[in-house]
XYZ file of N, CA and C in Angstrom:
489
model
N 0.804 -1.226 -0.023
C 0.010 -0.035 0.010
C 0.902 1.213 -0.049
N 0.579 2.194 -0.893
C 1.351 3.412 -0.937
C 1.052 4.345 0.166
N 1.937 5.299 0.347
C 1.724 6.289 1.411
C 0.604 7.207 1.045
N -0.140 7.723 1.963
C -1.294 8.771 1.755
C -0.657 10.124 2.088
N -0.939 11.006 1.207
C -0.357 12.459 1.325
C -1.154 12.971 2.476
N -0.381 14.069 3.061
C -0.975 14.977 4.067
C -2.082 15.799 3.430
N -3.191 15.919 4.240
C -4.364 16.913 3.719
C -3.861 18.224 4.186
N -4.732 19.257 3.663
C -4.457 20.638 3.975
C -4.621 20.817 5.555
N -5.589 20.262 6.147
C -5.902 20.446 7.596
C -4.738 19.752 8.374
N -4.174 18.726 7.905
C -3.007 18.120 8.657
C -1.803 19.039 8.459
N -1.604 19.607 7.330
C -0.502 20.639 7.160
C -0.694 21.885 8.083
N -1.891 22.303 8.153
C -2.067 23.446 9.056
C -1.815 23.049 10.489
N -2.202 21.931 10.985
C -1.935 21.394 12.293
C -0.434 21.244 12.486
N 0.358 20.756 11.476
C 1.683 20.531 11.505
C 2.422 21.940 11.747
N 1.870 23.010 10.978
C 2.496 24.249 11.068
C 2.305 24.868 12.445
N 1.094 24.727 13.025
C 0.694 25.318 14.354
C 1.556 24.661 15.478
N 1.602 23.279 15.388
C 2.371 22.594 16.457
C 3.890 22.839 16.353
N 4.422 23.004 15.148
C 5.889 23.478 15.046
C 6.048 24.779 15.684
N 5.161 25.683 15.368
C 5.373 26.990 15.899
C 5.389 27.002 17.621
N 4.542 26.152 18.118
C 4.553 26.148 19.633
C 5.763 25.189 20.152
N 6.556 24.721 19.195
C 7.688 23.868 19.789
C 7.459 22.405 19.995
N 6.405 21.856 19.481
C 6.215 20.450 19.631
C 7.113 19.731 18.772
N 7.751 18.683 19.169
C 8.665 17.726 18.474
C 7.995 17.024 17.371
N 8.752 16.838 16.272
C 8.335 16.202 15.137
C 7.759 14.824 15.405
N 8.582 14.110 16.243
C 8.077 12.815 16.590
C 6.706 12.760 17.226
N 6.417 13.785 18.167
C 5.145 13.838 18.824
C 4.023 14.267 17.714
N 4.415 15.140 16.890
C 3.456 15.563 15.772
C 3.112 14.392 14.911
N 4.122 13.575 14.571
C 3.812 12.360 13.765
C 2.789 11.480 14.609
N 2.982 11.219 15.975
C 2.109 10.398 16.781
C 0.812 11.026 16.767
N 0.664 12.370 16.904
C -0.673 12.968 16.992
C -1.482 12.786 15.637
N -0.769 12.952 14.513
C -1.417 12.838 13.223
C -1.552 11.342 12.880
N -1.019 10.424 13.626
C -1.113 9.024 13.190
C -0.254 8.723 11.943
N 0.854 9.409 11.798
C 1.782 9.244 10.719
C 3.080 8.800 10.907
N 3.836 8.365 10.148
C 5.293 7.937 10.269
C 6.070 9.224 10.477
N 7.049 9.179 11.293
C 8.039 10.331 11.324
C 8.618 10.735 10.029
N 8.813 9.671 9.195
C 9.443 9.947 7.721
C 8.523 10.748 6.932
N 7.172 10.619 7.215
C 6.278 11.433 6.422
C 6.293 12.995 6.825
N 6.474 13.212 8.098
C 6.660 14.541 8.554
C 7.948 15.105 8.130
N 9.041 14.395 8.240
C 10.346 14.944 7.718
C 10.284 15.112 6.239
N 9.689 14.299 5.486
C 9.613 14.519 4.049
C 8.832 15.743 3.729
N 7.641 15.918 4.353
C 6.796 17.153 4.210
C 7.600 18.415 4.482
N 8.371 18.417 5.597
C 9.028 19.578 5.906
C 10.230 19.929 4.887
N 10.864 18.804 4.437
C 12.010 19.089 3.507
C 11.469 19.444 2.170
N 10.490 18.866 1.639
C 9.900 19.228 0.323
C 9.085 20.411 0.260
N 8.515 20.915 1.296
C 7.598 21.980 1.217
C 7.870 23.143 2.021
N 9.194 23.358 2.417
C 9.616 24.479 3.069
C 9.687 25.797 2.294
N 9.644 26.954 2.873
C 9.646 28.164 2.134
C 10.724 29.077 2.686
N 11.429 29.851 1.820
C 12.383 30.809 2.163
C 11.720 32.120 2.259
N 11.891 32.908 3.338
C 11.386 34.200 3.517
C 12.404 35.189 3.927
N 12.233 36.363 3.411
C 13.214 37.512 3.754
C 12.926 37.902 5.190
N 14.053 37.973 5.947
C 14.060 38.512 7.274
C 15.118 39.511 7.419
N 14.791 40.788 7.221
C 15.842 41.853 7.158
C 16.639 41.617 5.907
N 17.941 41.430 6.028
C 18.750 41.197 4.985
C 18.985 39.735 4.680
N 18.650 38.977 5.619
C 18.735 37.509 5.392
C 17.588 36.782 5.031
N 17.754 35.582 4.806
C 16.563 34.598 4.339
C 16.472 33.593 5.394
N 15.240 33.217 5.758
C 15.013 32.266 6.718
C 14.164 31.154 6.083
N 14.347 29.992 6.543
C 13.579 28.791 6.030
C 12.490 28.492 7.010
N 11.268 28.589 6.516
C 10.041 28.218 7.542
C 9.157 27.200 6.794
N 8.227 26.706 7.599
C 7.206 25.833 6.989
C 5.905 26.692 7.246
N 5.328 27.067 6.067
C 4.016 27.753 5.895
C 2.962 26.783 5.289
N 2.070 26.335 6.104
C 1.186 25.215 5.576
C 0.361 25.443 4.431
N -0.115 26.668 4.260
C -1.036 26.976 3.064
C -0.177 26.954 1.759
N 1.115 27.570 1.874
C 1.944 27.601 0.778
C 2.417 26.143 0.476
N 2.797 25.350 1.654
C 3.146 23.979 1.380
C 2.092 23.147 0.705
N 0.855 23.351 0.988
C -0.274 22.664 0.385
C -0.287 23.057 -1.093
N -0.252 24.316 -1.472
C -0.275 24.751 -2.859
C 0.898 24.245 -3.634
N 1.993 24.087 -2.932
C 3.284 23.537 -3.674
C 3.071 21.953 -3.862
N 2.559 21.296 -2.938
C 2.213 19.807 -3.019
C 1.194 19.600 -4.050
N 0.043 20.372 -4.147
C -0.941 20.258 -5.266
C -0.418 20.491 -6.575
N 0.523 21.467 -6.675
C 1.106 21.876 -8.135
C 1.998 20.551 -8.465
N 2.823 20.034 -7.533
C 3.644 18.901 -7.691
C 2.738 17.763 -8.174
N 1.632 17.547 -7.541
C 0.713 16.383 -7.862
C 0.137 16.594 -9.264
N -0.210 17.817 -9.621
C -0.770 18.088 -10.900
C 0.066 17.730 -12.043
N 1.520 17.924 -11.735
C 2.438 17.667 -12.801
C 3.235 16.347 -12.683
N 2.702 15.484 -11.693
C 3.440 14.310 -11.495
C 3.482 13.313 -12.643
N 2.438 13.396 -13.343
C 2.278 12.310 -14.417
C 3.406 12.699 -15.621
N 3.916 14.054 -15.588
C 4.911 14.373 -16.590
C 6.218 13.661 -16.194
N 6.544 13.336 -15.036
C 7.767 12.690 -14.580
C 7.782 11.316 -15.253
N 6.633 10.716 -15.552
C 6.630 9.381 -16.092
C 6.810 9.359 -17.585
N 6.784 10.554 -18.156
C 7.006 10.616 -19.646
C 8.400 10.583 -20.056
N 8.789 9.743 -20.961
C 10.126 9.545 -21.380
C 10.736 10.896 -21.933
N 11.964 11.130 -21.654
C 12.763 12.223 -22.418
C 13.172 11.686 -23.699
N 12.563 11.910 -24.838
C 12.867 11.394 -26.023
C 13.849 12.245 -26.838
N 13.953 13.574 -26.565
C 14.826 14.521 -27.212
C 16.129 14.351 -26.525
N 17.133 14.085 -27.323
C 18.535 13.767 -26.717
C 19.068 15.102 -25.984
N 18.753 16.045 -26.760
C 19.399 17.524 -26.176
C 18.677 17.785 -24.812
N 17.336 17.546 -24.845
C 16.722 17.912 -23.524
C 17.120 16.986 -22.471
N 17.242 15.686 -22.857
C 17.821 14.639 -21.878
C 19.098 15.083 -21.225
N 20.047 15.503 -22.219
C 21.317 15.880 -21.746
C 21.305 17.119 -20.849
N 20.460 18.091 -21.282
C 20.200 19.357 -20.387
C 19.794 18.980 -19.015
N 18.732 18.160 -18.899
C 18.160 17.776 -17.698
C 19.210 17.035 -16.834
N 19.906 16.051 -17.424
C 20.867 15.203 -16.793
C 22.092 16.091 -16.152
N 22.474 17.023 -17.018
C 23.567 17.902 -16.647
C 23.168 18.724 -15.458
N 21.961 19.343 -15.498
C 21.557 20.123 -14.426
C 21.298 19.488 -13.122
N 20.537 18.292 -13.265
C 20.456 17.476 -12.081
C 21.740 17.133 -11.387
N 22.816 16.709 -12.214
C 24.175 16.398 -11.687
C 24.762 17.655 -10.948
N 24.395 18.773 -11.439
C 25.087 20.046 -10.920
C 24.229 20.442 -9.777
N 23.200 19.801 -9.278
C 22.483 20.054 -8.070
C 21.213 20.740 -8.145
N 20.804 20.978 -9.413
C 19.330 21.499 -9.623
C 18.370 20.471 -9.147
N 17.192 20.990 -8.543
C 16.170 20.145 -8.182
C 15.225 19.902 -9.310
N 14.501 18.862 -9.314
C 13.369 18.699 -10.396
C 12.468 19.867 -10.545
N 12.143 20.381 -9.307
C 11.222 21.498 -9.325
C 11.737 22.832 -10.018
N 13.190 23.048 -9.708
C 13.770 24.183 -10.483
C 13.813 23.893 -11.962
N 14.137 22.647 -12.254
C 14.153 22.425 -13.810
C 12.734 22.617 -14.368
N 11.610 22.266 -13.622
C 10.360 22.347 -14.040
C 9.906 23.758 -14.377
N 10.501 24.719 -13.546
C 10.147 26.204 -13.682
C 10.927 26.878 -14.655
N 11.558 26.228 -15.658
C 12.277 26.966 -16.602
C 11.373 28.025 -17.263
N 11.930 29.241 -17.282
C 11.075 30.445 -17.674
C 10.875 30.280 -19.163
N 9.766 31.155 -19.617
C 9.432 31.302 -21.095
C 10.513 32.082 -21.680
N 11.274 32.993 -20.984
C 12.334 33.702 -21.390
C 13.445 32.816 -21.924
N 13.733 31.709 -21.240
C 14.793 30.734 -21.603
C 14.348 30.016 -22.783
N 13.003 29.736 -22.850
C 12.551 29.040 -24.179
C 12.760 29.960 -25.434
N 12.515 31.285 -25.299
C 12.706 32.218 -26.388
C 14.197 32.272 -26.649
N 14.966 32.407 -25.714
C 16.443 32.475 -25.924
C 16.919 31.238 -26.604
N 16.479 30.002 -26.164
C 16.930 28.743 -26.824
C 16.450 28.703 -28.332
N 15.180 29.078 -28.435
C 14.702 29.104 -29.879
C 15.600 30.087 -30.820
N 15.906 31.287 -30.247
C 16.812 32.200 -30.956
C 18.085 31.494 -31.279
N 18.780 30.827 -30.347
C 19.970 30.041 -30.587
C 19.874 29.129 -31.680
N 18.756 28.464 -31.765
C 18.492 27.314 -32.742
C 18.378 28.047 -34.080
N 17.496 29.152 -34.257
C 17.258 29.761 -35.540
C 18.314 30.626 -36.100
N 19.010 31.363 -35.177
C 20.006 32.321 -35.725
C 21.182 31.764 -36.680
N 21.721 30.610 -36.302
C 22.854 30.057 -37.246
C 22.225 29.476 -38.563
N 20.919 29.307 -38.627
C 20.423 28.806 -39.971
C 20.441 29.784 -41.011
N 20.632 29.512 -42.254
C 20.595 30.445 -43.341
C 19.347 31.057 -43.448
N 19.115 32.322 -43.918
C 17.835 32.917 -44.013
C 16.851 32.212 -44.728
N 17.124 31.561 -45.784
C 16.175 30.780 -46.677
C 15.633 29.644 -45.796
N 16.284 29.177 -44.730
C 15.893 28.019 -44.005
C 15.014 28.477 -42.868
N 14.873 29.830 -42.590
C 14.202 30.350 -41.430
C 12.911 30.946 -41.872
N 12.144 30.361 -42.709
C 10.871 30.790 -43.129
C 9.714 30.738 -42.112
N 9.529 29.614 -41.481
C 8.435 29.385 -40.498
C 8.792 28.337 -39.500
N 8.080 28.296 -38.469
C 8.114 27.251 -37.513
C 6.671 26.970 -37.119
N 6.521 25.752 -36.569
C 5.132 25.352 -35.961
C 5.430 25.060 -34.531
N 4.656 25.726 -33.774
C 4.702 25.613 -32.243
C 3.423 25.019 -31.562
N 3.690 24.456 -30.411
C 2.441 24.057 -29.708
C 1.793 25.277 -29.011
N 0.621 25.173 -28.275
C -0.045 26.319 -27.713
C 0.422 26.721 -26.280
N 1.600 26.256 -25.942
C 2.062 26.509 -24.556
C 2.294 28.007 -24.471
N 2.195 28.387 -23.203
C 2.336 29.853 -22.762
C 3.748 30.287 -23.070
N 4.734 29.371 -23.088
C 6.140 29.827 -23.264
C 6.316 30.334 -24.784
N 5.382 30.179 -25.594
C 5.409 30.739 -27.090
C 4.726 32.033 -27.191
N 4.384 32.705 -26.156
C 3.745 33.892 -26.361
C 4.495 35.007 -26.925
N 5.786 34.951 -26.816
C 6.745 35.795 -27.388
C 7.349 35.378 -28.827
N 6.526 34.639 -29.527
C 6.982 33.908 -30.779
C 7.473 34.922 -31.711
N 6.942 36.144 -31.573
C 7.315 37.199 -32.645
C 8.767 37.579 -32.556
N 9.386 37.353 -31.353
C 10.772 37.630 -31.186
C 11.649 36.678 -31.929
N 11.109 35.638 -32.516
C 11.847 34.766 -33.348
C 12.214 35.342 -34.687
N 11.395 36.311 -35.177
C 11.655 36.891 -36.337
C 11.213 36.150 -37.522
N 10.549 35.124 -37.407
C 9.973 34.163 -38.519
C 8.467 33.956 -38.362
N 7.873 33.585 -39.360
C 6.419 33.234 -39.315
C 6.169 32.009 -38.363
N 5.287 32.125 -37.501
C 4.958 31.003 -36.605
C 3.516 30.531 -36.822
N 3.461 29.172 -36.969
C 2.078 28.545 -36.944
C 1.917 27.771 -35.677
N 0.680 27.604 -35.252
C 0.403 26.813 -34.012
C -0.355 25.600 -34.336
N 0.139 24.450 -33.785
C -0.529 23.145 -33.976
C -1.891 23.160 -33.214
N -2.817 22.250 -33.687
C -3.995 22.133 -33.010
C -3.758 21.421 -31.696
N -4.610 21.726 -30.660
C -4.382 20.999 -29.334
C -4.421 19.419 -29.513
N -3.522 18.810 -28.864
C -3.488 17.287 -29.045
C -2.963 16.813 -30.349
N -2.337 17.612 -31.031
C -1.902 17.184 -32.435
C -0.493 17.480 -32.651
N 0.252 16.795 -31.822
C 1.781 16.967 -31.826
C 2.468 16.689 -33.205
N 1.799 15.804 -33.830
C 2.388 15.390 -35.164
C 2.379 16.545 -36.239
N 1.597 17.592 -35.914
C 1.565 18.883 -36.783
C 2.858 19.572 -36.635
N 3.613 19.365 -35.513
C 4.809 20.135 -35.298
C 6.166 19.636 -35.862
N 6.119 18.409 -36.428
C 7.212 17.778 -36.968
C 8.136 17.216 -35.731
N 9.394 17.215 -36.006
C 10.238 16.568 -34.979
C 10.304 17.408 -33.638
N 10.406 16.619 -32.616
C 10.477 17.197 -31.224
C 11.873 17.655 -30.972
C-alpha cells in the first residue's frame, strides 16, 4: 500500500504545532503518521522568506499545500520519457550539478525564447521561413523569433514535426 499524502488540515496542524515547539516525533504520533512522512513534508515543502537582509527557511502550511498540489498536478509528466536527446542531456547535466526537479520544471518562458533564437540564428535566411509551435504559454513571445509562426491544433503533436 502506498503512502497517503498529508491533507491541508494536517498541514495546518503541523505548522501550528511546530510554531509552539512540539517535536516532530510527537506531531507524527498525533497525526497518526510515520515520522518519515513529517520529515519528508518539511523538507519538500519549506519556504524561504526574507527576514531583514537575510533569508530564513520556514514551514508555511498554506503555501506547502499549494506546492504539493502543483507537484501532484504535474506528477504524470515525470513518467513521460525524455525522447529528445538535447533535452535529456540538459536535464541530466543540471540534475548532476545540483538543480532540483522543481527548479528544472520552472524553466522560464524567457529561456525558451532564448533557446529558440539560438536554434534559428545560425540557420541560413532561406531556412528560417516558418516554424510550428504548440499552444504553450512559453510561446507567447513567438514574434521575437523573427519568423512566421504557426500553431498546432491541441493534442496534435504530429503537426509540429520533430521534437
